[in-house]
GROMACS .gro file of C-alpha atoms in nm:
model
  116
    1GLU     CA    1   0.000   0.000   0.000
    2GLU     CA    2   0.287   0.237   0.082
    3PHE     CA    3   0.445   0.169  -0.258
    4ASP     CA    4   0.114   0.227  -0.439
    5ASN     CA    5   0.068   0.558  -0.257
    6ALA     CA    6   0.421   0.665  -0.349
    7VAL     CA    7   0.363   0.584  -0.717
    8SER     CA    8   0.030   0.770  -0.713
    9ARG     CA    9   0.198   1.080  -0.567
   10ILE     CA   10   0.467   1.071  -0.836
   11VAL     CA   11   0.211   1.032  -1.116
   12GLU     CA   12   0.011   1.327  -0.983
   13GLU     CA   13   0.326   1.538  -0.968
   14VAL     CA   14   0.449   1.465  -1.322
   15ARG     CA   15   0.109   1.453  -1.493
   16PRO     CA   16   0.115   1.820  -1.606
   17MET     CA   17   0.452   1.761  -1.775
   18VAL     CA   18   0.347   1.462  -1.987
   19VAL     CA   19   0.173   1.518  -2.320
   20ASN     CA   20  -0.013   1.312  -2.578
   21ILE     CA   21   0.108   1.345  -2.936
   22LYS     CA   22  -0.110   1.267  -3.238
   23VAL     CA   23   0.063   1.253  -3.574
   24SER     CA   24  -0.025   1.194  -3.936
   25ALA     CA   25   0.197   1.141  -4.238
   26MET     CA   26   0.174   1.023  -4.596
   27LEU     CA   27   0.372   0.698  -4.623
   28LYS     CA   28   0.418   0.444  -4.897
   29ASN     CA   29   0.263   0.101  -4.843
   30ASN     CA   30   0.404  -0.230  -4.970
   31LEU     CA   31   0.258  -0.159  -5.316
   32GLY     CA   32   0.430   0.179  -5.338
   33GLU     CA   33   0.104   0.368  -5.296
   34GLU     CA   34   0.090   0.672  -5.070
   35VAL     CA   35  -0.149   0.625  -4.780
   36LEU     CA   36  -0.236   0.840  -4.481
   37SER     CA   37  -0.084   0.696  -4.166
   38GLU     CA   38  -0.184   0.814  -3.818
   39GLY     CA   39  -0.028   0.741  -3.484
   40LEU     CA   40  -0.012   0.831  -3.118
   41GLY     CA   41   0.273   0.877  -2.877
   42SER     CA   42   0.375   1.065  -2.569
   43GLY     CA   43   0.631   1.323  -2.474
   44VAL     CA   44   0.759   1.532  -2.187
   45ILE     CA   45   0.764   1.911  -2.164
   46PHE     CA   46   1.131   2.009  -2.156
   47THR     CA   47   1.101   2.389  -2.135
   48SER     CA   48   0.823   2.617  -2.018
   49ASP     CA   49   0.815   2.790  -2.359
   50GLY     CA   50   0.696   2.475  -2.538
   51TYR     CA   51   0.986   2.250  -2.632
   52ILE     CA   52   0.886   1.884  -2.594
   53ILE     CA   53   1.099   1.570  -2.608
   54THR     CA   54   0.949   1.263  -2.773
   55ASN     CA   55   1.060   0.965  -2.980
   56ASN     CA   56   1.172   1.008  -3.339
   57HIS     CA   57   0.957   0.709  -3.439
   58VAL     CA   58   0.657   0.913  -3.318
   59ALA     CA   59   0.725   1.255  -3.473
   60GLY     CA   60   1.020   1.218  -3.711
   61ALA     CA   61   0.822   1.155  -4.029
   62ALA     CA   62   0.505   1.341  -3.929
   63GLU     CA   63   0.354   1.605  -4.152
   64ASP     CA   64   0.092   1.705  -3.896
   65ILE     CA   65   0.155   1.700  -3.520
   66VAL     CA   66  -0.103   1.784  -3.251
   67VAL     CA   67  -0.008   1.794  -2.883
   68THR     CA   68  -0.269   1.749  -2.610
   69LEU     CA   69  -0.183   1.872  -2.262
   70TYR     CA   70  -0.306   1.701  -1.944
   71ASP     CA   71  -0.592   1.955  -1.917
   72GLY     CA   72  -0.719   1.868  -2.266
   73LYS     CA   73  -0.588   2.177  -2.448
   74GLU     CA   74  -0.459   2.099  -2.797
   75TYR     CA   75  -0.185   2.275  -2.990
   76PRO     CA   76  -0.030   2.221  -3.332
   77ALA     CA   77   0.338   2.137  -3.308
   78GLU     CA   78   0.642   2.177  -3.529
   79LEU     CA   79   0.921   1.923  -3.560
   80ILE     CA   80   1.241   2.100  -3.456
   81ALA     CA   81   1.482   1.807  -3.493
   82GLY     CA   82   1.487   1.430  -3.490
   83ASP     CA   83   1.752   1.160  -3.480
   84PRO     CA   84   1.656   0.809  -3.593
   85ASN     CA   85   1.978   0.660  -3.450
   86THR     CA   86   1.893   0.759  -3.091
   87ASP     CA   87   1.513   0.768  -3.152
   88ILE     CA   88   1.486   1.116  -3.001
   89ALA     CA   89   1.291   1.409  -3.144
   90VAL     CA   90   1.219   1.763  -3.029
   91ILE     CA   91   0.892   1.933  -3.117
   92LYS     CA   92   0.764   2.280  -3.026
   93ILE     CA   93   0.421   2.421  -2.944
   94GLU     CA   94   0.314   2.782  -2.896
   95ALA     CA   95   0.102   2.758  -2.582
   96GLU     CA   96  -0.104   3.045  -2.449
   97GLU     CA   97   0.049   3.007  -2.104
   98MET     CA   98   0.385   2.910  -1.960
   99LEU     CA   99   0.405   2.533  -1.936
  100GLU     CA  100   0.524   2.328  -1.640
  101ALA     CA  101   0.852   2.174  -1.753
  102ALA     CA  102   0.993   1.852  -1.617
  103SER     CA  103   1.300   1.867  -1.400
  104PHE     CA  104   1.585   1.627  -1.452
  105ILE     CA  105   1.857   1.496  -1.225
  106SER     CA  106   2.200   1.363  -1.297
  107ILE     CA  107   2.232   0.987  -1.309
  108ASP     CA  108   2.539   1.036  -1.092
  109ASP     CA  109   2.301   1.093  -0.799
  110VAL     CA  110   2.110   0.767  -0.850
  111LYS     CA  111   2.211   0.441  -0.688
  112VAL     CA  112   2.164   0.101  -0.848
  113GLY     CA  113   1.820  -0.035  -0.753
  114GLU     CA  114   1.658   0.303  -0.687
  115PHE     CA  115   1.338   0.395  -0.866
  116VAL     CA  116   1.389   0.681  -1.110
   0.00000   0.00000   0.00000
C-alpha cells in the first residue's frame, strides 16, 4: 500500500509535464502507394516555452503533429529536430500560457536499484 501511494503521488506530480502526441503522415505502403498513416505517442515538456521531447519514431516523419496537454488543451506542433539513431525528437508548441517543464537529475546521484 505504501508503494502504491508513493507511485500515485509521483504520477500526480508529473502529470502536467506529460503530453499526448497525435501525428499523421503520408507513407508508402508495400505496393508503393501513398497512404495516410496516423499514430499516437507521448512526450515530456522540456522547457516552459513549449519544447517537448518525444521519440523520433513518433514525430520524425510526421507532416501534422497535434499535442494534447493534461488539461485537454490541444496545440499544433512543429518538428524541430529528430535523430533516428537515438530515436529522439524535439517538437515545439506555442502555448497560451507558460508550461510546467519537467526537471531532470544527474544519473550520478542515482544508486543502483533506486526507482527513477
